[in-house]
Structures are given as C-alpha cells and as structure tokens.
mmCIF file of C-alpha atoms in Angstrom:
data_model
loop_
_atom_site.group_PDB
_atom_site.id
_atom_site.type_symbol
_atom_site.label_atom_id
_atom_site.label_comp_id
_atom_site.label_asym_id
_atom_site.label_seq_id
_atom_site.Cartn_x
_atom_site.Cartn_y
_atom_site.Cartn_z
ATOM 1 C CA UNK R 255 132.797 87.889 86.239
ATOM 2 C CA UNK R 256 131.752 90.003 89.054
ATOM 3 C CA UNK R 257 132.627 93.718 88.642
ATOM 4 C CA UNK R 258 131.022 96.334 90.755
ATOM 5 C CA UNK R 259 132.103 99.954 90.119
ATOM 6 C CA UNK R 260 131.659 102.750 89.144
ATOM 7 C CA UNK R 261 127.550 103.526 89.769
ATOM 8 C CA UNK R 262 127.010 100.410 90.355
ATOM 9 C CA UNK R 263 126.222 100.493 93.897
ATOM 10 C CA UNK R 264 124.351 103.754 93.395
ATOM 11 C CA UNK R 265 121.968 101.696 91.413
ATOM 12 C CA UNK R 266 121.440 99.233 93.760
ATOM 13 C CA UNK R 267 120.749 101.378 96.236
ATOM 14 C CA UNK R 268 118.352 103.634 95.018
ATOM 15 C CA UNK R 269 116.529 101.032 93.540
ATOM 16 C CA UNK R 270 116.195 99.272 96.529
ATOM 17 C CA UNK R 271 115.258 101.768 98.576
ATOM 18 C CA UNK R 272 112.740 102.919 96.498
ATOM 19 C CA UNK R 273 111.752 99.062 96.362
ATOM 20 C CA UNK R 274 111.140 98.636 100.326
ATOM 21 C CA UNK R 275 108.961 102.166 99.936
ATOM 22 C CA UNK R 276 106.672 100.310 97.432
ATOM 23 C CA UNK R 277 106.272 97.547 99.336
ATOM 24 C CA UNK R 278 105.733 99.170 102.971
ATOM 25 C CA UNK R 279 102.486 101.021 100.578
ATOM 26 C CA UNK R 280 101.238 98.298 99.310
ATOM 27 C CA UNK R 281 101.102 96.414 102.659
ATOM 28 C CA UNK R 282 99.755 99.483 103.818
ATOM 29 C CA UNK R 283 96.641 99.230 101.455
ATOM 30 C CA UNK R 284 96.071 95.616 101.475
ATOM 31 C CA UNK R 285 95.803 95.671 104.832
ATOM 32 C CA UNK R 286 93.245 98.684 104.507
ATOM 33 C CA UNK R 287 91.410 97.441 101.898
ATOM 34 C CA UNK R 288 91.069 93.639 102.996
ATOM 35 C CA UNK R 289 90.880 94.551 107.392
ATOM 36 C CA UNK R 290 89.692 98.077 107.867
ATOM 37 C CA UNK R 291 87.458 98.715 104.604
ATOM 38 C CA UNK R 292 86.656 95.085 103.616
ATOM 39 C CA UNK R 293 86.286 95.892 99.927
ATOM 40 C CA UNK R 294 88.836 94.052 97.934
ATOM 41 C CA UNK R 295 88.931 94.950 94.216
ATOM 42 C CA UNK R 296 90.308 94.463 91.105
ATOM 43 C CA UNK R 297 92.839 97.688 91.076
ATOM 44 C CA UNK R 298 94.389 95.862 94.242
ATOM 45 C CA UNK R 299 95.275 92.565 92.435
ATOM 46 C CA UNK R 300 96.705 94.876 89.686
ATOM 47 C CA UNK R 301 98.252 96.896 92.746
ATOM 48 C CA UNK R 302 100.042 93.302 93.791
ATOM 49 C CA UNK R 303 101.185 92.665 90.604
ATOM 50 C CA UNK R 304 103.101 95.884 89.772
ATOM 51 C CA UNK R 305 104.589 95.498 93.300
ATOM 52 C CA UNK R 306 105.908 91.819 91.855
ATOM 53 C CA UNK R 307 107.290 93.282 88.776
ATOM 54 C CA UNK R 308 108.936 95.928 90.205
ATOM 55 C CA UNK R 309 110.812 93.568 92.689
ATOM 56 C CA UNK R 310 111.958 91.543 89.638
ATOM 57 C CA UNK R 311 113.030 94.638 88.052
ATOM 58 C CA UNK R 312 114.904 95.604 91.210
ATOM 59 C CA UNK R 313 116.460 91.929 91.114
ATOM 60 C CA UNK R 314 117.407 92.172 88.120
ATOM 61 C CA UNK R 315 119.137 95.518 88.188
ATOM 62 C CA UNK R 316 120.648 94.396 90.929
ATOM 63 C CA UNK R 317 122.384 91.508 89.070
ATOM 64 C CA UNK R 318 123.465 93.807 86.341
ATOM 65 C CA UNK R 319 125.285 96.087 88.689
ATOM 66 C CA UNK R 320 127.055 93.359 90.341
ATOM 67 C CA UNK R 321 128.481 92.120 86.529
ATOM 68 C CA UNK R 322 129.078 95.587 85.700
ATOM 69 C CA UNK R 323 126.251 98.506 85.257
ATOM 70 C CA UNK R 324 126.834 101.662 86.231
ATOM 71 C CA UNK R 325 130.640 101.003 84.912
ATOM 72 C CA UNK R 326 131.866 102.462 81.338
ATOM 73 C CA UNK R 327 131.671 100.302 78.665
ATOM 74 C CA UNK R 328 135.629 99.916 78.178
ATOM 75 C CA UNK R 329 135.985 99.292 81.604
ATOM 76 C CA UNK R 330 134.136 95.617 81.098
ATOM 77 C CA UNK R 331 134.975 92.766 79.322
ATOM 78 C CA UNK R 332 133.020 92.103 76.733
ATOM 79 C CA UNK R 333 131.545 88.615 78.458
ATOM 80 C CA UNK R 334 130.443 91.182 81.446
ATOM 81 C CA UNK R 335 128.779 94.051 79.194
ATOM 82 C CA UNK R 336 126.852 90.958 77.402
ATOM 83 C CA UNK R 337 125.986 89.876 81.078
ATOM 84 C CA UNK R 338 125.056 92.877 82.453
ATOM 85 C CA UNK R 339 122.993 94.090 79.387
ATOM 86 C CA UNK R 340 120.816 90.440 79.579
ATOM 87 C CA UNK R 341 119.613 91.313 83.015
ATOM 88 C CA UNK R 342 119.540 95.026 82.194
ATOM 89 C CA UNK R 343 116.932 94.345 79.371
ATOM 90 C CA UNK R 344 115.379 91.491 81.486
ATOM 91 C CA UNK R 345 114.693 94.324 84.159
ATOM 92 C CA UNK R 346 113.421 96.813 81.765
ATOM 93 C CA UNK R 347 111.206 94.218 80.339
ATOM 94 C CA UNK R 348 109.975 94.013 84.145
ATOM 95 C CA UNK R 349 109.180 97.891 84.493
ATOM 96 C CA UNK R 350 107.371 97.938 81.393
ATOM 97 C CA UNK R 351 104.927 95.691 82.322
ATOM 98 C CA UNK R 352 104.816 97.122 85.903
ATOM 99 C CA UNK R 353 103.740 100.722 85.282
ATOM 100 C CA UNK R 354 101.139 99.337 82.273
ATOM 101 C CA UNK R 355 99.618 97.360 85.454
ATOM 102 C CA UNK R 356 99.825 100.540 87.478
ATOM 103 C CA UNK R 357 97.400 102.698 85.178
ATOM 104 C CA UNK R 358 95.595 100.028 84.350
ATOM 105 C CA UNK R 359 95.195 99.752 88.578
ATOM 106 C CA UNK R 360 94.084 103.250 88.581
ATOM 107 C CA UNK R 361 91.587 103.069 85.778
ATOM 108 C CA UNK R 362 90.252 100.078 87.074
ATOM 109 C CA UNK R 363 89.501 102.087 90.577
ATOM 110 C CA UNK R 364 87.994 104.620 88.690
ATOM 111 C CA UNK R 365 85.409 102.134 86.676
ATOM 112 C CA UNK R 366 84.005 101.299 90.096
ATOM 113 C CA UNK R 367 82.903 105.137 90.201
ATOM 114 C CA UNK R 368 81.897 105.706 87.415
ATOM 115 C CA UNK R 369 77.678 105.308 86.023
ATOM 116 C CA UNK R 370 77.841 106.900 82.097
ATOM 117 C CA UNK R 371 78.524 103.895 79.937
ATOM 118 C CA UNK R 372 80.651 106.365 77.709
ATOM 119 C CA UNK R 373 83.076 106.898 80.710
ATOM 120 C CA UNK R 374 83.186 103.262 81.262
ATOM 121 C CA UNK R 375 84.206 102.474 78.012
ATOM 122 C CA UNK R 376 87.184 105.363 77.978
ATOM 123 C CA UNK R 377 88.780 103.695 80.838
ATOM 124 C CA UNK R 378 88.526 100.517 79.009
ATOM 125 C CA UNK R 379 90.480 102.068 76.498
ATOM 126 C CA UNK R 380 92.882 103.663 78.343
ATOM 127 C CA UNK R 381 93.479 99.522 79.851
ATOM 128 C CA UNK R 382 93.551 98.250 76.403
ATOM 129 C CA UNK R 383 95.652 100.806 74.767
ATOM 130 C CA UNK R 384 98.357 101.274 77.699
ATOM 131 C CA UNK R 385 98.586 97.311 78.017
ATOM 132 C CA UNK R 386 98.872 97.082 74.061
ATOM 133 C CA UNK R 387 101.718 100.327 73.571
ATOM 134 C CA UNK R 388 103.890 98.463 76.759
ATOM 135 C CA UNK R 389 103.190 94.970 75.785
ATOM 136 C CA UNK R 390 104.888 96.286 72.080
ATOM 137 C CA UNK R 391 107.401 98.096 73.558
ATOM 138 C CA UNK R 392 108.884 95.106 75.751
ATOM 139 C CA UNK R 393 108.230 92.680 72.775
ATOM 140 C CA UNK R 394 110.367 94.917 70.059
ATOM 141 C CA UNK R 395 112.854 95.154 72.065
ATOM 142 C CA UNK R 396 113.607 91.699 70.874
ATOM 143 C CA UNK R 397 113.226 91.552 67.465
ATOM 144 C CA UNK R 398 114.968 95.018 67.122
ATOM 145 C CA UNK R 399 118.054 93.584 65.307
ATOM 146 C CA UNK R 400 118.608 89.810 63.624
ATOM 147 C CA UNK R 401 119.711 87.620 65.532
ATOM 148 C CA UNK R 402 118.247 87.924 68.712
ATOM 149 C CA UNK R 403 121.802 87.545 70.530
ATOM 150 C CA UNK R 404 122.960 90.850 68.962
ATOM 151 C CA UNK R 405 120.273 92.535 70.975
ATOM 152 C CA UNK R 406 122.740 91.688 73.987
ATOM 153 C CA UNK R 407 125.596 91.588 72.222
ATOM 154 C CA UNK R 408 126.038 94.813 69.749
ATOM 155 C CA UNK R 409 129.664 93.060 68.318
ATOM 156 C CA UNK R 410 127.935 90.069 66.722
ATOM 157 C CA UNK R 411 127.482 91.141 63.141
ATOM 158 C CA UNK R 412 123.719 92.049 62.665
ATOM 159 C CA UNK R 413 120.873 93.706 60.943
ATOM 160 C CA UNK R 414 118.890 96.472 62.058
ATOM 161 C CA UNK R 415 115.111 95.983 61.786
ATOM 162 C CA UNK R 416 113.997 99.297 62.604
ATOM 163 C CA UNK R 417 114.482 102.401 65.315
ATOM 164 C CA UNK R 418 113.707 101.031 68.304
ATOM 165 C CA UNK R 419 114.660 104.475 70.324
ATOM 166 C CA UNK R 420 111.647 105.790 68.926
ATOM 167 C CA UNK R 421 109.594 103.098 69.739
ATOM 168 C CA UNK R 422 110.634 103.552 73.397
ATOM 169 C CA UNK R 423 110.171 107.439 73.253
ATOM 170 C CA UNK R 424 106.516 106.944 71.696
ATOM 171 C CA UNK R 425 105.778 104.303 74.206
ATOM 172 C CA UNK R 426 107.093 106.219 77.258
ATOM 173 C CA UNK R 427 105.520 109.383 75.996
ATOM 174 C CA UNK R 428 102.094 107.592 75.993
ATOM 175 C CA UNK R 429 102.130 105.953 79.730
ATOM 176 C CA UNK R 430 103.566 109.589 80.902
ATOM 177 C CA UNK R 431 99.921 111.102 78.483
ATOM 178 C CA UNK R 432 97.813 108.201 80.697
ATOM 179 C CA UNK R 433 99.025 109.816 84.007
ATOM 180 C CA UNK R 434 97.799 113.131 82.960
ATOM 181 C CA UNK R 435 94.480 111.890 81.663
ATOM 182 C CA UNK R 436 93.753 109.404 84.710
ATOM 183 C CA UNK R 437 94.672 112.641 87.083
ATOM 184 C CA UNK R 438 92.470 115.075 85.808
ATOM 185 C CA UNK R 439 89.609 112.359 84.635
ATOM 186 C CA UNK R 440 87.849 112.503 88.373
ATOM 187 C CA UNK R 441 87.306 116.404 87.809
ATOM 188 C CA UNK R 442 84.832 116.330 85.091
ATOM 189 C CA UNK R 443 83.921 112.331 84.732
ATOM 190 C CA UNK R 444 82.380 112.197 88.393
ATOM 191 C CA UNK R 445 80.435 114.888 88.247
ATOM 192 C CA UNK R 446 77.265 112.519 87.341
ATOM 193 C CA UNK R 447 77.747 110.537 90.403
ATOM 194 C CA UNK R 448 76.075 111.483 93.310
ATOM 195 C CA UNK R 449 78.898 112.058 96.042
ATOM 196 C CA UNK R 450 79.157 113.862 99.258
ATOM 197 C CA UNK R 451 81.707 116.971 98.739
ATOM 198 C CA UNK R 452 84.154 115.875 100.458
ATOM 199 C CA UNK R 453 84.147 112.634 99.131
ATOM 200 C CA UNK R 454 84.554 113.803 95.414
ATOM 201 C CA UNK R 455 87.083 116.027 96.962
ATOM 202 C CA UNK R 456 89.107 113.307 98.282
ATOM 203 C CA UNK R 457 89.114 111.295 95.462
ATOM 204 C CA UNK R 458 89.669 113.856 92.846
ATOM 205 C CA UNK R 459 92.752 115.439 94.938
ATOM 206 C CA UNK R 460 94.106 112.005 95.822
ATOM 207 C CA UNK R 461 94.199 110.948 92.087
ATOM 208 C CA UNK R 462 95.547 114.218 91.081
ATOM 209 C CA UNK R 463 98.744 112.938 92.598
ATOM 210 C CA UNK R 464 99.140 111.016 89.284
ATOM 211 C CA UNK R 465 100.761 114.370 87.662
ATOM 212 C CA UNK R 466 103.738 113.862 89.609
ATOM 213 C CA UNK R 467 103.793 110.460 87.825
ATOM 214 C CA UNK R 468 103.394 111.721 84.452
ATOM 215 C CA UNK R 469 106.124 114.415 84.819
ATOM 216 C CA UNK R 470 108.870 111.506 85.938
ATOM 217 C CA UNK R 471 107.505 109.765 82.893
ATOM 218 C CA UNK R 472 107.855 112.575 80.865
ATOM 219 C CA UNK R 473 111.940 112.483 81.931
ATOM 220 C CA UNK R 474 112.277 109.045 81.245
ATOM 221 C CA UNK R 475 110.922 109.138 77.806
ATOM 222 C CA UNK R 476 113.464 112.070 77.544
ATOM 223 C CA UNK R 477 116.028 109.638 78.968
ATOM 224 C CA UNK R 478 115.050 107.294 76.336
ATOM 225 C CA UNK R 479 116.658 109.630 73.493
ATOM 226 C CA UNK R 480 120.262 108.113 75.501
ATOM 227 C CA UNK R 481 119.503 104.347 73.830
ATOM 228 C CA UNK R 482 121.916 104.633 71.274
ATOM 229 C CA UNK R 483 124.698 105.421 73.362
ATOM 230 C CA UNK R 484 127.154 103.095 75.381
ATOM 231 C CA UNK R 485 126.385 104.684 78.733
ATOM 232 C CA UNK R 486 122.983 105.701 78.646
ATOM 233 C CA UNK R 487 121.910 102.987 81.507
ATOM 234 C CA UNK R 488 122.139 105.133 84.470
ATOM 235 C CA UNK R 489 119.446 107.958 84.403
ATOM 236 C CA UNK R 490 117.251 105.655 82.267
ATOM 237 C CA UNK R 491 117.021 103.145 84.982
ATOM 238 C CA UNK R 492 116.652 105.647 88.008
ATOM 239 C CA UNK R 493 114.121 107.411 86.418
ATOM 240 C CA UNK R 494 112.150 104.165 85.371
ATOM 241 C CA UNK R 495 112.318 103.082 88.773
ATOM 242 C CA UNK R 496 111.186 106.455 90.401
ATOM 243 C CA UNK R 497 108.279 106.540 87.579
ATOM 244 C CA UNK R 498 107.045 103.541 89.251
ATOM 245 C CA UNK R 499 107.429 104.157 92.936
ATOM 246 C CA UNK R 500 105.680 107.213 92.336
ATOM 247 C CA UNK R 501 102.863 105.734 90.525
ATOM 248 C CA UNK R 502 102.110 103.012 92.996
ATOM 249 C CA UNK R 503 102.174 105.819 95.579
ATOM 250 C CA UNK R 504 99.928 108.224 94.063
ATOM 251 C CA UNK R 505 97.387 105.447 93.327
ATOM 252 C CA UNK R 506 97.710 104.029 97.056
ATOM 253 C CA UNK R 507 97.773 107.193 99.359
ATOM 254 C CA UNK R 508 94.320 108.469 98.775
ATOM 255 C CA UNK R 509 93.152 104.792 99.802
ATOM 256 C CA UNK R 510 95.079 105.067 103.312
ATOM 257 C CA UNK R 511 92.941 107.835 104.779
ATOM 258 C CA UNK R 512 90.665 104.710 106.830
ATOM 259 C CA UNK R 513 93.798 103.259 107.949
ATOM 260 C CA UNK R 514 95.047 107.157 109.305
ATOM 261 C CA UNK R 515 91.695 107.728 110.836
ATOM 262 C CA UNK R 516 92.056 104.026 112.402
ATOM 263 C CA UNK R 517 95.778 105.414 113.884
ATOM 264 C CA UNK R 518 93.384 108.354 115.332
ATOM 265 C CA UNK R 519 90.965 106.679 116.492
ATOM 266 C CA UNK R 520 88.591 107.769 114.375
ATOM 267 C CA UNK R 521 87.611 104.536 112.501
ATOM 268 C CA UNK R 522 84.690 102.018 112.710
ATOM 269 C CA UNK R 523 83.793 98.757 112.303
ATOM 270 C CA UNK R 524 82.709 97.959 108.596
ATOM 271 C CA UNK R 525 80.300 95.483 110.171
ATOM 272 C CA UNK R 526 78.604 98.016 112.087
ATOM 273 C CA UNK R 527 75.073 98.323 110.545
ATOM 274 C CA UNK R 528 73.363 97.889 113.738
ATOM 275 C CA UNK R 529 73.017 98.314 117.502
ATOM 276 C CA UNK R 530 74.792 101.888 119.468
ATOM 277 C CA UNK R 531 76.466 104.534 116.329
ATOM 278 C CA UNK R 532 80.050 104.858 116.952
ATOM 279 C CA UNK R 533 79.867 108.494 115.380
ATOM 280 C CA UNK R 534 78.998 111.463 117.357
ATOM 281 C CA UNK R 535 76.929 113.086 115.369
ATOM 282 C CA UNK R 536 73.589 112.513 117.197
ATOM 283 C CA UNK R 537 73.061 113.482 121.234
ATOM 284 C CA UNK R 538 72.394 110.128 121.909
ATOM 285 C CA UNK R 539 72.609 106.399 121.392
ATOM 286 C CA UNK R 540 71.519 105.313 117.694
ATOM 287 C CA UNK R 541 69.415 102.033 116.949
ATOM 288 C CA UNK R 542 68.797 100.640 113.493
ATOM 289 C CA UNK R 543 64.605 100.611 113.817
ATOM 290 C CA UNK R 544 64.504 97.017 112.915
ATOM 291 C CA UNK R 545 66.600 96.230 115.823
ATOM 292 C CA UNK R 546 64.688 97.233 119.057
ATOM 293 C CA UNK R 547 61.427 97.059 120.473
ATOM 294 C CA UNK R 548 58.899 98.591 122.749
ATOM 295 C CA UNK R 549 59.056 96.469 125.426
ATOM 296 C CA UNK R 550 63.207 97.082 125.395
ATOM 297 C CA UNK R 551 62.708 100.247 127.060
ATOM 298 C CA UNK R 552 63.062 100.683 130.774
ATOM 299 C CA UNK R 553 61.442 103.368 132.512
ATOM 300 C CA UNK R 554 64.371 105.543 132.854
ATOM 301 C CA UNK R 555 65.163 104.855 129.725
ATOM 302 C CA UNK R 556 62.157 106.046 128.249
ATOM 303 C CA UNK R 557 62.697 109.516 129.969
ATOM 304 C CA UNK R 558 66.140 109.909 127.837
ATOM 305 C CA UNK R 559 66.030 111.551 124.159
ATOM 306 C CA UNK R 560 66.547 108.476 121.642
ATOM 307 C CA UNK R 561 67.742 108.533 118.251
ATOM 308 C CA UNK R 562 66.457 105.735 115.526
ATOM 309 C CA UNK R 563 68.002 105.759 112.333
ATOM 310 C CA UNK R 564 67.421 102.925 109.795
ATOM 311 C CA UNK R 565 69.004 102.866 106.420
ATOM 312 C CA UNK R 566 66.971 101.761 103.547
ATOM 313 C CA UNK R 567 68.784 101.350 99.992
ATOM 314 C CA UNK R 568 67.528 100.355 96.533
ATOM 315 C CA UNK R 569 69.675 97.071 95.571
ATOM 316 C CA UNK R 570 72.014 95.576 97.633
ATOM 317 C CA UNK R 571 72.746 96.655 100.950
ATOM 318 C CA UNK R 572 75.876 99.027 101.660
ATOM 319 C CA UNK R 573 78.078 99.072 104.929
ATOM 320 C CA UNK R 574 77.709 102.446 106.902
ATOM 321 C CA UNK R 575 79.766 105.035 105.382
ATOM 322 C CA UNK R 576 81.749 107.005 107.797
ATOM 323 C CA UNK R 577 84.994 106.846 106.317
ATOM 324 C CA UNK R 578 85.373 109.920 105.209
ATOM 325 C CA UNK R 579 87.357 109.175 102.110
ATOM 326 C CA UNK R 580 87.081 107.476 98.728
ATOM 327 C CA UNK R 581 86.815 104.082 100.873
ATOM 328 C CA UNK R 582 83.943 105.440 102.105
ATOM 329 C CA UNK R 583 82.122 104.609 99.011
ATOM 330 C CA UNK R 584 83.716 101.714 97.999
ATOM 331 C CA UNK R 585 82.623 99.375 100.479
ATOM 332 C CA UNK R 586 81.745 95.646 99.191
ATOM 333 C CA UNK R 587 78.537 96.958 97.202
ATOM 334 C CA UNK R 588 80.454 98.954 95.354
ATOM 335 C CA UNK R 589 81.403 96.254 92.380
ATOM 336 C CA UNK R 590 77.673 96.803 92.520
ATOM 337 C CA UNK R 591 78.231 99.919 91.343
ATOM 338 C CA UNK R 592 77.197 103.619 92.835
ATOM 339 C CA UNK R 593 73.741 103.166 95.413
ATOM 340 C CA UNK R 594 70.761 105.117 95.716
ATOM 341 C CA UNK R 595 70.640 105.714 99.649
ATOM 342 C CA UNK R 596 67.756 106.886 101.550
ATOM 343 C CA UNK R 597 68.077 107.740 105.271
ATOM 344 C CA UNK R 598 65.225 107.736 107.913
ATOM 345 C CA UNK R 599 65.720 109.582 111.483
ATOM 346 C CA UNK R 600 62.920 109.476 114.216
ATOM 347 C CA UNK R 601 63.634 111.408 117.421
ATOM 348 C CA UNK R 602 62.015 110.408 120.500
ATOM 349 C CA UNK R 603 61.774 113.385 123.209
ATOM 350 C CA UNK R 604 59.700 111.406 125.630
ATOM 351 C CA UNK R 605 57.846 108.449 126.749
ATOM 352 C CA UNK R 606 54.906 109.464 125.309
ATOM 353 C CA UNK R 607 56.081 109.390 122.025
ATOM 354 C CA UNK R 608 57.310 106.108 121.954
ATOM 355 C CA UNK R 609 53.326 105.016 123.414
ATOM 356 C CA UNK R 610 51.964 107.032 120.407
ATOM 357 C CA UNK R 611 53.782 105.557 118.084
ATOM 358 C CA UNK R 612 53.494 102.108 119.436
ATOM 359 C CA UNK R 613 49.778 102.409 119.339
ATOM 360 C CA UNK R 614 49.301 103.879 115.891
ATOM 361 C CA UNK R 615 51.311 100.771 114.797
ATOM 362 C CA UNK R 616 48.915 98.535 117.206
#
C-alpha cells in the first residue's frame, strides 16, 4: 500500500525539518527557564505540549506521504487515498490543537505581567475563546458528513451536514486575529506595570514577533478555501506546519536572551542574593548589609572604598535581577505577581565611617 511520489517526500521533509527547529527551541528554553532563570511557569508546560502535538502532526504527515500525499488523486488507489486522508486528518487534528496551546502559551506569559484585573480577564478570554474556536474546528471535522467513514472516504454515499470549509476559514482566521492581538497587547497593556525601559522594551519587541505568526496564519486560512478540491493537501499542510514553527519561535526567542548572555559570559547565578556582586556596576566589592559585620573588616580592608547594598521588598522575596530581559522579571516570585522593590546603597570611603556608624548603632 506504500506509494511515495509525487510531493510526497517534499512533505516529509519540510515538515521535519521544521520539526527538529521546534524542538532544538524548546530545549533551548526549558533549559533557560528551569537552569539559568529558575522560574518555571505555566506558558512552558503549554510550550511542551504544542512541541508534542506538533511531533504527532509531523508523524502523522509523515505516514500519509508514505501511502500517498503529495500524489494526485488518480494516481492512488482508492484503499491508499482513504489511508492517506485518515492520517492526513489525524495530523490536522494534531496542529489544531497545537497552535490553540501556542497562544494560549503566550497569553499565559503575559498574565504573569500583567496587575489591572480587566487585562487579566482579556487574556482569559483570548485562552477560552482560541481553545473553544480550535477545539470546534477539530471536532466538526468529524461530524461534517453522515457516516463518519465518508469523512475519509468521499465515494461512500453520504450526507452533507453543513460547510465545513468555512468553518476552517473562520477558525483559521481567528487564531491568525489572536497573533495580532497577543503582539501588539504588551504596547499599551504594560504600561501600568512598573518596568525598567529596557525591560518593557524587550518584552514588547520580543512578542511583537507574533505578527510574523499571524501573517502565515492569515495564508493558511487562505489555503483553507482549497478544501473542496482533490489536491488541496500540499500548501495547506506546509503552511500549517510553518504557522506553528513560527509561533513556538516567536513565543520562545525573547525568553533566550539569559541563556545568550550565559554564552557571553554575561550571566549570574539566580541564587546570588548575597556575598561579592557579580555585576560591575559599583567600584568595588558588594555585600548584602545583613551579611557582614564590623569585626569582618581587616585593617587594610577598612582603608578600601566598600559598597553595601541590601534589597528590601514588600511580599515575597525576588532573586537579583540582572538579566536584562523579560526573565529578568520573571524570576520565581513572579507567579506572585509584579513586586514593589526598594533598594538601599551605603558607601563607605573610610575607616572612620564604618566606626561612626558602628557606634551610632552601639
């Protein structure tokens, strides 16, 4: 029953490739999030899954080619078209799911930002509506015709239910509107939050990546005016496949900035809340106040300039934040939600200044 032809091995190709890309990112970020940044959230369990869905979707592609897609209809018999178009559907199915987990990833990111209870609950709705619109899509499929088996097989005589091509159109339409919305929501939505510049910068840039998304998305929804016809399978699949490569990479390259600084030497240690700064922002060595005493000071010592910086925050404590990037207020308070920080430096130019202050304290 094997027949591979035609496009067939174009498919399987492109698919895969674009498969191993996914997976090298999301490697990329777990390791990221979970080593470098310790802060392990929601939007990267959502990040896992769409990963998992898309290799099923590859897989099953993959078995369709190899029974005959990418090949003209009249080329196959009609036991390999009804073969092919099981595991065709079956992968579909697959990438449906896949990018409603990918926005859903993004939006969830974004509700760790986030402090107006209005903007909370939009993101909730752009979950609930973008799971809902897939979860319909994938489920009509089915119950497009009666029977069932005529959904795979077009010769058994059959009844049509109603226009599924339209359903598909609407339903890529609206996860190609979410990538739109999700990109430019950072712009306005964060302006409440109280972020460095360059941190809103980063974030708001990275996610604007997610209009690349939503134009591919626009072209498969255009590719989903082909249903109807006997060889439509090609760009529809390509395009569904590059839709979601390019999702899961513009919702996982603004989180890789720690692990680039790490490659440059640039990172350090999330644990780090105490003892010599890393950074090199301050002429000398840095001590966390709570952390040294008087009587740790040697006479030379005393005669050097010494930096003490202590960090006091309202709620839970926060890792230092020095990565320069959206991770860099994300750490493990964040599920916390955004922290008030306050930040306390004492210089000491000489010994007599550390007597002074030890005495006023005495």
């Amino acid at each position: 029953m094997a027949h591979l032809s035609g496009l067939g091995p174009t498919i399987i190709a492109v698919v895969w490739i674009q498969t191993a890309l996914a997976i090298l990112l999301v490697l990329a970020r777990l390791y990221t999030r979970q080593i470098i940044v310790r802060a392990y959230g929601h939007e990267d369990w959502l990040m896992v899954v769409t990963l998992l869905l898309f290799i099923l979707y590859s897989s099953f592609t993959t078995v369709a080619a190899l029974t005959g897609l990418g090949s003209h209809f009249s080329e196959l018999t009609l036991e390999q078209f009804v073969w092919s178009n099981k595991m065709e559907i079956a992968g579909q199915t697959c990438n449906i799911f896949a990018i409603a987990a990918s926005k859903s990833a993004v939006a969830a990111f974004l509700l760790r930002l986030v402090i107006v209870d209005w903007h909370k609950y939009f993101l909730y709705g752009c979950i609930a509506s973008t799971t809902i619109v897939c979860f319909l899509c994938a489920i009509l499929d089915f119950f497009q015709v009666t029977p069932i088996a005529a959904v795979f097989n077009p010769t058994i005589p059959h009844t049509v239910n109603f226009n599924f091509t339209a359903n598909a159109i609407f339903s890529g339409s609206y996860t190609a509107l979410m990538d739109f919305v999700l990109a430019l929501f950072p712009w306005y939505f964060l302006a409440p939050v109280q972020l460095r510049k360059k941190e809103r910068m980063t974030v708001c840039f990275g996610l604007s990546l997610g209009v690349l998304a939503g134009i591919c998305g626009i072209v498969r929804a255009i590719e989903l005016g082909a249903l109807g016809t006997a060889d439509y399978t090609l760009p529809l699949i390509l395009w569904g496949s590059t839709e979601l490569l390019v999702s899961i990479a513009c919702a996982t390259i603004p989180v890789l900035r720690p692990l680039y600084k790490k490659f440059r030497g640039q990172s350090k240690s999330s644990d780090d809340h105490s003892g010599p700064s890393k950074t090199g922002a301050r002429s000398g060595p840095a001590y966390v106040l709570s952390s040294i005493r008087h009587d740790q000071f040697t006479a030379g010592e005393r005669q050097k300039q010494y930096s003490a910086g202590g960090d006091s925050e309202r709620g839970v404590s926060a890792a230092g934040m020095d990565n320069a990037s959206d991770e860099s207020i994300m750490r493990d308070a964040w599920r916390y939600g955004i922290k008030e920080t306050t930040v306390v430096d004492i210089s000491y130019d000489s010994a007599r200044d550390v007597d002074t202050i030890e005495e006023s304290r005495a």
